PDB file of C-alpha atoms in Angstrom:
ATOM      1  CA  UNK X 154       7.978 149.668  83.128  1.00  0.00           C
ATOM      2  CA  UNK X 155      11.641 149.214  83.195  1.00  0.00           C
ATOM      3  CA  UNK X 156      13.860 151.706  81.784  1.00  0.00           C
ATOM      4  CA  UNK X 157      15.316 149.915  78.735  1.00  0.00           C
ATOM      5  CA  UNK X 158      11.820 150.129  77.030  1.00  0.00           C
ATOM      6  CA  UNK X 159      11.576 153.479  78.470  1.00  0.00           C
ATOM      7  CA  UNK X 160      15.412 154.129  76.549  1.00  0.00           C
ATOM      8  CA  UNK X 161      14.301 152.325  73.316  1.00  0.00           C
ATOM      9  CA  UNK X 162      11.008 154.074  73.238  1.00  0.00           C
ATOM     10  CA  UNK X 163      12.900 157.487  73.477  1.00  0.00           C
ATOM     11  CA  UNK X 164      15.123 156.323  70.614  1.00  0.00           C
ATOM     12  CA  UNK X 165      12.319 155.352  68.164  1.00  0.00           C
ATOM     13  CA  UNK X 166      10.417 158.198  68.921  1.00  0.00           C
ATOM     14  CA  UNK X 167      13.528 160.737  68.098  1.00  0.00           C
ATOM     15  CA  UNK X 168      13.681 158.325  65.219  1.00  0.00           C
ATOM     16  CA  UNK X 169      10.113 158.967  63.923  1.00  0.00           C
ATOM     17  CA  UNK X 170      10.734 162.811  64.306  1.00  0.00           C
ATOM     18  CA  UNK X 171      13.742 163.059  62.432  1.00  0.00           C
ATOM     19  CA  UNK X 172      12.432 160.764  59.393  1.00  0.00           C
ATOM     20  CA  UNK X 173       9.665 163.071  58.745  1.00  0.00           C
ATOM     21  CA  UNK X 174      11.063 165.815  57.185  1.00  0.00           C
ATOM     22  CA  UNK X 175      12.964 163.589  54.881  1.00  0.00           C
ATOM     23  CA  UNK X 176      10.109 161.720  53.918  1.00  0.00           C
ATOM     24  CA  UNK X 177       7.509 163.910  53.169  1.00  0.00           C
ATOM     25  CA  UNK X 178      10.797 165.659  51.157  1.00  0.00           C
ATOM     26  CA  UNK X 179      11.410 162.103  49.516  1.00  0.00           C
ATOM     27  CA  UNK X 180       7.459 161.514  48.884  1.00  0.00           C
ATOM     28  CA  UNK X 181       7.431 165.573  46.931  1.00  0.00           C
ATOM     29  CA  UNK X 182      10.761 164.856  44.675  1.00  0.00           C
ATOM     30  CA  UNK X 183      11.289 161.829  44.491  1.00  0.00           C
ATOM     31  CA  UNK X 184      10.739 160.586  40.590  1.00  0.00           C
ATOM     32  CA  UNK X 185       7.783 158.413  39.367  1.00  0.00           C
ATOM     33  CA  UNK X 186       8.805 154.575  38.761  1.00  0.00           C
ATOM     34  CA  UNK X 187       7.385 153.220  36.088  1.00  0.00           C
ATOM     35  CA  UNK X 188       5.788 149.815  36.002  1.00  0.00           C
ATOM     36  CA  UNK X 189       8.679 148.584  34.467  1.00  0.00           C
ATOM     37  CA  UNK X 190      11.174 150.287  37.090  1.00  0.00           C
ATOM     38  CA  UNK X 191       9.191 148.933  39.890  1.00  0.00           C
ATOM     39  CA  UNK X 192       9.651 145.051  38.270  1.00  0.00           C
ATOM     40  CA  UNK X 193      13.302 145.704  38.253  1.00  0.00           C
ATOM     41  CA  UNK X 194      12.881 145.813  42.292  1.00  0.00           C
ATOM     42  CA  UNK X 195      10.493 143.303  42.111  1.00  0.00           C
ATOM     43  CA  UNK X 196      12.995 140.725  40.653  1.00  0.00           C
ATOM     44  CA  UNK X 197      15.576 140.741  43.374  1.00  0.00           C
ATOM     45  CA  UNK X 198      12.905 141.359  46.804  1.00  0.00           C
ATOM     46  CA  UNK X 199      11.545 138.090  45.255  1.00  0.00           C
ATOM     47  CA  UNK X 200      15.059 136.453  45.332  1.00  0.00           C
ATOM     48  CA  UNK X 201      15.757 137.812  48.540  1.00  0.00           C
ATOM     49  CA  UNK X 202      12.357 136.931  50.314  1.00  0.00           C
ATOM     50  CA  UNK X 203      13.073 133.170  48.680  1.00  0.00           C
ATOM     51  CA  UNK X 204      16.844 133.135  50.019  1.00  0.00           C
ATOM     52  CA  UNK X 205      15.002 133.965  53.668  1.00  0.00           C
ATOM     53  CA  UNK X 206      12.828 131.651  53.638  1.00  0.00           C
ATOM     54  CA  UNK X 207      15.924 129.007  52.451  1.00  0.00           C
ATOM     55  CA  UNK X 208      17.602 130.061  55.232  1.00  0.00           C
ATOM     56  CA  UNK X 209      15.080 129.812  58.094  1.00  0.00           C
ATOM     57  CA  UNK X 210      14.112 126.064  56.910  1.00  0.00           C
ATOM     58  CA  UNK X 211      18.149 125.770  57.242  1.00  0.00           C
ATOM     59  CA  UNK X 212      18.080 126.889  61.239  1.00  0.00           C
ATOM     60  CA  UNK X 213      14.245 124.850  61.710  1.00  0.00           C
ATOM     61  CA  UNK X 214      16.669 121.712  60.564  1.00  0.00           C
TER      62      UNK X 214
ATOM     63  CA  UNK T 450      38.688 170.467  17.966  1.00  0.00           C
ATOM     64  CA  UNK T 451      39.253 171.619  21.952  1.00  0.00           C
ATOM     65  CA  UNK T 452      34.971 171.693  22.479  1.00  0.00           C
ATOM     66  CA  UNK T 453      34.759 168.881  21.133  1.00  0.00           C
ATOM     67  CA  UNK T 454      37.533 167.440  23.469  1.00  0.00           C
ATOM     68  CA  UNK T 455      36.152 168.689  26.461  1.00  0.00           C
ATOM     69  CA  UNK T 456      32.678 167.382  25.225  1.00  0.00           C
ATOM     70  CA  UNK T 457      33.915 163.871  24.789  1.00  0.00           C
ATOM     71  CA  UNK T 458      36.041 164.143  28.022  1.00  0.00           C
ATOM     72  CA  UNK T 459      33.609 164.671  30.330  1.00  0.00           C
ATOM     73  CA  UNK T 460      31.532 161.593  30.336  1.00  0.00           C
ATOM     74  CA  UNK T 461      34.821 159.583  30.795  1.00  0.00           C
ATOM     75  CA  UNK T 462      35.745 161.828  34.122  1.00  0.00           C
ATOM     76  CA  UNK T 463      32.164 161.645  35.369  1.00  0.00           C
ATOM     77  CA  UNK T 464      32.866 156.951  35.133  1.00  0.00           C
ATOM     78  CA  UNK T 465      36.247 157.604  36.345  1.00  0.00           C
ATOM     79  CA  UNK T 466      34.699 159.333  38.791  1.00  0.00           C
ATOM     80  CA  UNK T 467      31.985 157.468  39.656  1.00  0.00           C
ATOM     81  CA  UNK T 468      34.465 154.273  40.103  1.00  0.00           C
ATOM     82  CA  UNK T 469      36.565 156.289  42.236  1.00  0.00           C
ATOM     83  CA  UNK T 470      33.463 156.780  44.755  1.00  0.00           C
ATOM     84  CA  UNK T 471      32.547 152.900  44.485  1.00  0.00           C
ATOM     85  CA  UNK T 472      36.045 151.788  44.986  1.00  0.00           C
ATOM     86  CA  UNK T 473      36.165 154.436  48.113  1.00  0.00           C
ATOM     87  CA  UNK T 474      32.706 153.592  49.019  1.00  0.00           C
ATOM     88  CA  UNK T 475      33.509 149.855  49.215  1.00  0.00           C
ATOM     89  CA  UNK T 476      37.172 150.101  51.250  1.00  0.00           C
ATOM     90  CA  UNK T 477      35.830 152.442  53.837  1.00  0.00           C
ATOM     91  CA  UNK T 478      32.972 150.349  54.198  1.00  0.00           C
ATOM     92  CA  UNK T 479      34.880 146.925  54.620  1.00  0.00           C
ATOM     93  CA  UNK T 480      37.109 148.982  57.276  1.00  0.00           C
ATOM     94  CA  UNK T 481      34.080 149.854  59.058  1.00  0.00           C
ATOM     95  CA  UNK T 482      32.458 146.286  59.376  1.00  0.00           C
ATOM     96  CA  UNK T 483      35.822 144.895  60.285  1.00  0.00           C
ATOM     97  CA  UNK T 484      35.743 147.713  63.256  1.00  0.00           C
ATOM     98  CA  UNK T 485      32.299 147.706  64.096  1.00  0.00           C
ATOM     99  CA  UNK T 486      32.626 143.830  64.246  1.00  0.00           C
ATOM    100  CA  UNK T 487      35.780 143.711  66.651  1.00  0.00           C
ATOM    101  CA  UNK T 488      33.832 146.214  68.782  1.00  0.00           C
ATOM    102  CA  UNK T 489      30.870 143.656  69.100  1.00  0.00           C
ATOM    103  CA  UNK T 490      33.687 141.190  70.160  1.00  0.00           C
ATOM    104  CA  UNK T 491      34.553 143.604  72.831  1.00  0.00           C
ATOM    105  CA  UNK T 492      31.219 144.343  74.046  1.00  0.00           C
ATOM    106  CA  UNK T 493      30.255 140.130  74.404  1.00  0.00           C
ATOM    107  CA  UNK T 494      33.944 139.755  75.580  1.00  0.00           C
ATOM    108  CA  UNK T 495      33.216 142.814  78.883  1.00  0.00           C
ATOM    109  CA  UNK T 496      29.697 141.089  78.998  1.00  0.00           C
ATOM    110  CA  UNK T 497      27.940 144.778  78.229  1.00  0.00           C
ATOM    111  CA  UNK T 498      24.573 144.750  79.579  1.00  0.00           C
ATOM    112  CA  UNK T 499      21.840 145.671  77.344  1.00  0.00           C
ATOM    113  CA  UNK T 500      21.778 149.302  79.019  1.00  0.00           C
ATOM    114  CA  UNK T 501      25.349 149.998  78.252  1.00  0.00           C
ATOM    115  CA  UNK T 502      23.862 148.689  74.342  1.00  0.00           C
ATOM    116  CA  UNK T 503      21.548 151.087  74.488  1.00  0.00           C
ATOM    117  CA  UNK T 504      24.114 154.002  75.502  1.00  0.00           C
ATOM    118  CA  UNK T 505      26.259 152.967  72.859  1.00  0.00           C
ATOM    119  CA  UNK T 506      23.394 152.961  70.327  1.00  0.00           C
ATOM    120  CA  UNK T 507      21.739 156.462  71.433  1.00  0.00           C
ATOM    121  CA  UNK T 508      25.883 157.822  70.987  1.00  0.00           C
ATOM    122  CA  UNK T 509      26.207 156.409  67.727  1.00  0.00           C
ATOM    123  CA  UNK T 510      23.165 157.890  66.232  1.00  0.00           C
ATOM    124  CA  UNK T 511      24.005 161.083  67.760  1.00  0.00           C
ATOM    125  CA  UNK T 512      27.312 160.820  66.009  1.00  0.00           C
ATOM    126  CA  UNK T 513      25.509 160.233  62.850  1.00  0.00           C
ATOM    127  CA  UNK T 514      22.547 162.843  63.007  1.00  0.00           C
ATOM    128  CA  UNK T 515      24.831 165.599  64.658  1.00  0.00           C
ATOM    129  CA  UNK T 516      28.350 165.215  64.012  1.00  0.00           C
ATOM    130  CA  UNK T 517      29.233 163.020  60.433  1.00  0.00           C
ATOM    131  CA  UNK T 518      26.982 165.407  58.122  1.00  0.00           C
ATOM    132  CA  UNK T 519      29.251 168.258  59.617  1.00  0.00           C
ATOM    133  CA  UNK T 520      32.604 166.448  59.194  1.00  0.00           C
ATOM    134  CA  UNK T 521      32.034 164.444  56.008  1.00  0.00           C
ATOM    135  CA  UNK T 522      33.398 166.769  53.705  1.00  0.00           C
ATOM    136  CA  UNK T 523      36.447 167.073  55.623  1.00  0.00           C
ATOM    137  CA  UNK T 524      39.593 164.396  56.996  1.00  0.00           C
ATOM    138  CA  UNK T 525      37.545 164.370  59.804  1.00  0.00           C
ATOM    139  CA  UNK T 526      34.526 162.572  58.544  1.00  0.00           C
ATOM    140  CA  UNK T 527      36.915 159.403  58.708  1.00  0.00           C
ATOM    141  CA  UNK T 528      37.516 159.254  62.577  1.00  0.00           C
ATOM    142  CA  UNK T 529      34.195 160.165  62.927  1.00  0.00           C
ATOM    143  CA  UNK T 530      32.307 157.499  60.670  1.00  0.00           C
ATOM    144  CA  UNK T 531      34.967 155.179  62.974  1.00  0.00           C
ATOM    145  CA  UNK T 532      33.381 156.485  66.032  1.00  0.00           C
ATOM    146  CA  UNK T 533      29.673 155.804  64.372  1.00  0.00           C
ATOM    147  CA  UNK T 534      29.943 152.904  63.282  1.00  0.00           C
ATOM    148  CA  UNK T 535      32.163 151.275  66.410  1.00  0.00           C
ATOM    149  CA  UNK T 536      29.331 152.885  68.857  1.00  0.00           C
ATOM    150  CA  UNK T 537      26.799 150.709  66.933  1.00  0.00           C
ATOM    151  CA  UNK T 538      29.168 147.754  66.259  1.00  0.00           C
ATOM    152  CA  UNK T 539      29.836 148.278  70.180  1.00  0.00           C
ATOM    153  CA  UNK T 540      25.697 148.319  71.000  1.00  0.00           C
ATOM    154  CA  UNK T 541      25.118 145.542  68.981  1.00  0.00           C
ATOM    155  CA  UNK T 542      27.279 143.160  71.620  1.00  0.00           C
ATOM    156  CA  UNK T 543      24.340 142.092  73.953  1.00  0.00           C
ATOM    157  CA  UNK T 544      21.949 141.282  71.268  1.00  0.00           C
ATOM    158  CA  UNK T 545      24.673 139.010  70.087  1.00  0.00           C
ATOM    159  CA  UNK T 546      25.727 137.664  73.260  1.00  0.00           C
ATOM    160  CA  UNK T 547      22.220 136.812  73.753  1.00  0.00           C
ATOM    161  CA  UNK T 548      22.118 134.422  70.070  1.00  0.00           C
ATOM    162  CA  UNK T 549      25.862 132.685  70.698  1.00  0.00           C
ATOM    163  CA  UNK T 550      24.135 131.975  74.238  1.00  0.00           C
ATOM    164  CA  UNK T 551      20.607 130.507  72.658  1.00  0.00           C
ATOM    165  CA  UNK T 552      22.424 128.915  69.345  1.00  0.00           C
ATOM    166  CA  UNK T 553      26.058 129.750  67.967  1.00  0.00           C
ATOM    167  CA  UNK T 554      24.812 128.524  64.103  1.00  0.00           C
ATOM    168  CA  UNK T 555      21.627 131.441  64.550  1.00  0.00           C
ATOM    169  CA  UNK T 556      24.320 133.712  64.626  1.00  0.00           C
ATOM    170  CA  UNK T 557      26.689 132.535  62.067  1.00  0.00           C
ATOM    171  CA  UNK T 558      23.897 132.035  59.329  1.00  0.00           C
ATOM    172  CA  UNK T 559      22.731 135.286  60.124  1.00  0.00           C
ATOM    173  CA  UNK T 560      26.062 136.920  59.374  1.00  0.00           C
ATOM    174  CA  UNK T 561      26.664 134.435  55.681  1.00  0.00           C
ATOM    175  CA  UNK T 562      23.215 135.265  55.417  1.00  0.00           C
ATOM    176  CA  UNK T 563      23.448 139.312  55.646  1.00  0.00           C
ATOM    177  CA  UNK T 564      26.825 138.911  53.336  1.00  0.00           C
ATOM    178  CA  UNK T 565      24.942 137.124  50.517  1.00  0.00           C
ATOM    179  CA  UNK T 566      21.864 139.163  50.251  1.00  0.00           C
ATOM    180  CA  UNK T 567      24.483 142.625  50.612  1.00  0.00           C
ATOM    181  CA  UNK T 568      26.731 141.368  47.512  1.00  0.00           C
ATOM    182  CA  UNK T 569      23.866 139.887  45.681  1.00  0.00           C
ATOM    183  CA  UNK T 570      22.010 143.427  45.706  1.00  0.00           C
ATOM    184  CA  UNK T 571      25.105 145.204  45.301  1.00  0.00           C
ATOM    185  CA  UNK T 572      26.098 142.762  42.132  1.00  0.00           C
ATOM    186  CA  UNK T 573      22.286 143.443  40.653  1.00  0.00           C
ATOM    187  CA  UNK T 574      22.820 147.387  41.187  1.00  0.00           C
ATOM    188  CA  UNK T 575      26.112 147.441  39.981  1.00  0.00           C
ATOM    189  CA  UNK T 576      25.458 144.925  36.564  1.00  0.00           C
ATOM    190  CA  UNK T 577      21.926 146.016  35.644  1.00  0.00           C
ATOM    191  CA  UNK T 578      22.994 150.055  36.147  1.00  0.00           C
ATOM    192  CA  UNK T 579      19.506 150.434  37.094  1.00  0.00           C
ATOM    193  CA  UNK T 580      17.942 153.803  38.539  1.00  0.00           C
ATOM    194  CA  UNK T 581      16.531 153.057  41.716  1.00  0.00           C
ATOM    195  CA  UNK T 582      15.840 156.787  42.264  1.00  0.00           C
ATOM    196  CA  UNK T 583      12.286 156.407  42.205  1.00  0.00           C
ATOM    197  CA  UNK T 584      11.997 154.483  45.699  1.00  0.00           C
ATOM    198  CA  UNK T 585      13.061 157.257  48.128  1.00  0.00           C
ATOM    199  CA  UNK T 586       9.451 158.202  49.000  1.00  0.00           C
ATOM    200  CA  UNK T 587       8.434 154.438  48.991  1.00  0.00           C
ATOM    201  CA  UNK T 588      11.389 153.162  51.052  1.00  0.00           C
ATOM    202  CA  UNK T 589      11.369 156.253  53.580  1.00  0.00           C
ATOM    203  CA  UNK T 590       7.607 155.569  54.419  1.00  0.00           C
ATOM    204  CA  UNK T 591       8.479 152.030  54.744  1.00  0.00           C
ATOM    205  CA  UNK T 592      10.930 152.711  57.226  1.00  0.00           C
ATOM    206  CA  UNK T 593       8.830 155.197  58.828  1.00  0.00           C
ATOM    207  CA  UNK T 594       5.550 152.885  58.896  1.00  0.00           C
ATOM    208  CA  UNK T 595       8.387 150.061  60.690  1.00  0.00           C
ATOM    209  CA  UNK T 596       9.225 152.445  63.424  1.00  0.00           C
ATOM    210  CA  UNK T 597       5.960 153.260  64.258  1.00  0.00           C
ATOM    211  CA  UNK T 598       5.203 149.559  64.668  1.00  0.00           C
ATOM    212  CA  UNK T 599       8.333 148.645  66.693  1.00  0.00           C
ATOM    213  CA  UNK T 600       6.991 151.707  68.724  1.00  0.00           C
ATOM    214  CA  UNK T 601       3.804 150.002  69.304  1.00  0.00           C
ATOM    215  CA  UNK T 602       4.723 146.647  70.168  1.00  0.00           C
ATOM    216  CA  UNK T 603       7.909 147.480  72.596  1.00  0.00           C
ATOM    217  CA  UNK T 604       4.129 148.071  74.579  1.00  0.00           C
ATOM    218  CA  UNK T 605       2.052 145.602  73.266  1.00  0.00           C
ATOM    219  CA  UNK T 606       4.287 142.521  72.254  1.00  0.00           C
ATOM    220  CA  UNK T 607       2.747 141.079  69.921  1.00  0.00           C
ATOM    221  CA  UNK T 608       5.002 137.933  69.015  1.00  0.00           C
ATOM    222  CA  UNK T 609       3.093 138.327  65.072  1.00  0.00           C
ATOM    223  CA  UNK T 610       4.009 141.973  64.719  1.00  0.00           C
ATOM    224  CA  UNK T 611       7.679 141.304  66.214  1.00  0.00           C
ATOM    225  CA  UNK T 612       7.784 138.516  63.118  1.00  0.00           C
ATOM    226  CA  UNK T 613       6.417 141.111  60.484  1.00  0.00           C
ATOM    227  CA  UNK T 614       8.520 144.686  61.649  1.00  0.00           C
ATOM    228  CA  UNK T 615      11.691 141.829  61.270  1.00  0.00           C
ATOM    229  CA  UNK T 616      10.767 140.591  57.821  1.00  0.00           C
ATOM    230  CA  UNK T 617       9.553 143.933  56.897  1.00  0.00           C
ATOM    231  CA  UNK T 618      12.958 145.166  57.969  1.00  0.00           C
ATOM    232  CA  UNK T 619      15.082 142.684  55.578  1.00  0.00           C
ATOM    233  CA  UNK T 620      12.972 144.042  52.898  1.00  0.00           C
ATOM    234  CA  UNK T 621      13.226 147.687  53.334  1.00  0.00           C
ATOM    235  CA  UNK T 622      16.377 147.176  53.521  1.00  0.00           C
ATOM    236  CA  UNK T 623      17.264 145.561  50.763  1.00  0.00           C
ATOM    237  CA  UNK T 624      15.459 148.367  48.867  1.00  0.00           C
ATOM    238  CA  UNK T 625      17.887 150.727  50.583  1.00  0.00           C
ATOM    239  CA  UNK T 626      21.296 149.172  49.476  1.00  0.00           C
ATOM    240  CA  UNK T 627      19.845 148.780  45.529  1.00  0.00           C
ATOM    241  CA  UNK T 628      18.825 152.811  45.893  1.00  0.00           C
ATOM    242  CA  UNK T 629      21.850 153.642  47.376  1.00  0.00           C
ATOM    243  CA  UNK T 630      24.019 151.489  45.463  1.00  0.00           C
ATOM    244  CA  UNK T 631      22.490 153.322  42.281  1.00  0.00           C
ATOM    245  CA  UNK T 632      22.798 156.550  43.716  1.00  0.00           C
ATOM    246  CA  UNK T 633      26.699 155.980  43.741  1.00  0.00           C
ATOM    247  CA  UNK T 634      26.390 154.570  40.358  1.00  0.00           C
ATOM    248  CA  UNK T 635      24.443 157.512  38.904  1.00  0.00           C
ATOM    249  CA  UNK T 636      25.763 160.478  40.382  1.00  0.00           C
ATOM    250  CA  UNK T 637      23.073 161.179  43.210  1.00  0.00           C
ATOM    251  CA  UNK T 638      25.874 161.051  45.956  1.00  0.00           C
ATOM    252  CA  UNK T 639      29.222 162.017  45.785  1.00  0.00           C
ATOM    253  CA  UNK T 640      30.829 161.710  48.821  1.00  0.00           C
ATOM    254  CA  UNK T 641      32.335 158.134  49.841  1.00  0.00           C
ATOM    255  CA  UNK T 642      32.170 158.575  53.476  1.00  0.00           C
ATOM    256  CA  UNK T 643      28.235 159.281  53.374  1.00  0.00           C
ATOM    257  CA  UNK T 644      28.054 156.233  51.537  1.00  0.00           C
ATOM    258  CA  UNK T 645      29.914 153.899  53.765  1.00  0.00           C
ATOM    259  CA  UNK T 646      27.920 154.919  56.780  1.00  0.00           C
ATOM    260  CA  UNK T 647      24.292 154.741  54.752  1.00  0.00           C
ATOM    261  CA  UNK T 648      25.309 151.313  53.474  1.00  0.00           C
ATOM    262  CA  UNK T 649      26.648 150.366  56.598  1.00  0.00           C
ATOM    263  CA  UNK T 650      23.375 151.010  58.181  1.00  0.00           C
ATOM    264  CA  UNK T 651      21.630 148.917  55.699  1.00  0.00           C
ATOM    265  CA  UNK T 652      24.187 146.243  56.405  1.00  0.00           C
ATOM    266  CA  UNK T 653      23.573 146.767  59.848  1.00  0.00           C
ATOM    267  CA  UNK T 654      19.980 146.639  60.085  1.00  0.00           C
ATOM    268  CA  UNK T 655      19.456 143.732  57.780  1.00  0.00           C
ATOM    269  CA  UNK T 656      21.484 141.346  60.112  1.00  0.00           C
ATOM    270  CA  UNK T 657      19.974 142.516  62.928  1.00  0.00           C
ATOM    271  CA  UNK T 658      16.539 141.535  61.316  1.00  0.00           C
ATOM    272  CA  UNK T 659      17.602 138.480  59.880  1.00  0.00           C
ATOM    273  CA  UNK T 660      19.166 137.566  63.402  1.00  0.00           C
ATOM    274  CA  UNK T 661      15.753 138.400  65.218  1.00  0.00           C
ATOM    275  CA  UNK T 662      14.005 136.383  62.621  1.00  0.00           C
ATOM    276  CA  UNK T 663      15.553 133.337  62.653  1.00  0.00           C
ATOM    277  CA  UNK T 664      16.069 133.418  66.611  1.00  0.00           C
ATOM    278  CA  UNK T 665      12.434 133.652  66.157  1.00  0.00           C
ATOM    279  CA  UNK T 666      11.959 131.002  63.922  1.00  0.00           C
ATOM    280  CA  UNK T 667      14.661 128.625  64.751  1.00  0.00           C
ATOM    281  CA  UNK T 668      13.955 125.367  66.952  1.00  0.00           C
ATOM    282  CA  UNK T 669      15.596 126.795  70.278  1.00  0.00           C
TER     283      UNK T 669
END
């Protein structure tokens, strides 16, 4: 194994450890969305998942 | 007469307020993209090798974690969110080299690509005045679930996982910039230089993705 994926691997890991306080924190306070809340994400992941997908077909040719 | 001043007063100082942070938010941010891209420049321009990346990277978040919550309240946290961000700008150089080398236009439509998607969120966020509050747990075990992944298939390579931790990046991260966008908007943070850098992260990570993706995807 060479050491770059040794280094990355290192990097994710310290990653994973330091995310985990703040998300269990996030996942105990964080307010409720409501159905309708979660449509007003909905709306522009759907734009944004179309403008990908616009994009790749644009670099396939 | 003077409560009911100071009553009426304070919801115009909390906008004024609130546009002062944006408008801060938006310069320091633009500042830092224009330095973090020159310092990609320089790192294609010395021909960095992917180790000296990965230095620059594991500085950069060490700067963030350790050293920008501690300055941020201070004129310090400017020089330092400098430093941050032109670590990562510097770290990002031979992942970049690597896409001018394969195909210039992979590169460039990644970047228009990244700058859409960033003022098209930010423009919905802004407009709408939407609370986005409600995603933190959601977007945090995203992120965390993504890790783990990339984790997993720096061993494995999987080419199918490599395609879904990208595309599951550009969405996570698009989640990010509407919460954090409407955190500036509704009061949730207050300081413009913890902003920039959070956004800039966003930013950051998104073209990465999208650059993976469509080097991934593209004919070469």
């Amino acid at each position: 194994m060479d050491w770059l994926k040794i280094g990355s691997a290192v990097l994710l890991i310290a990653m994973l450890v330091y995310i985990w306080p703040q998300m269990k924190h996030a996942l105990k306070h964080s307010p409720k969305g409501t159905s309708e809340d979660w449509k007003g994400f909905l709306i522009p992941l759907i734009a944004v998942i179309a403008f990908v997908a616009f994009l790749v077909m644009m670099v396939r040719g | 007469m003077l409560g009911n001043e100071t009553v009426a007063s304070r919801p115009v100082e909390s906008v004024l307020s609130t546009n002062k942070v944006i408008r801060s938010t938006y310069q320091l941010l633009s500042m830092t993209l224009l330095f973090s891209g020159l310092m990609t420049w320089l790192s294609i321009a010395m021909n960095a090798s992917a180790g000296m990346g990965l230095v620059a990277t594991f500085a950069g978040i060490a700067v963030l974690w350790f050293v920008l919550p501690r300055t941020a309240n201070s004129a310090a946290g400017i020089p330092t969110i400098f430093a941050f961000t032109g670590l990562l700008g510097f770290g990002l150089g031979p992942t970049v080299a690597f896409y001018l080398a394969l195909n210039p236009n992979i590169v460039m439509t990644a970047l228009g690509g990244t700058g859409v998607i960033f003022l098209g969120l930010s423009g919905y966020a802004l407009t709408t005045r939407k609370d986005f509050s409600f995603m933190a747990g959601f977007l945090m075990v995203g992120m965390f679930v993504i890790i783990a992944a990339s984790l997993l298939n720096l061993f494995l390579g999987i080419s199918a996982l490599y395609l879904t931790v990208n595309a599951a990046v550009i969405m996570i991260m698009s989640g990010f910039i509407l919460y954090e966008t409407s955190s500036i908007i509704h009061g949730g943070e207050r300081n413009y230089i913890m902003a920039a850098a959070s956004l800039y992260l966003s930013i950051l990570n998104l073209f990465t993705a999208l650059l993976q993706l469509l080097g991934a995807l593209g004919d070469d």
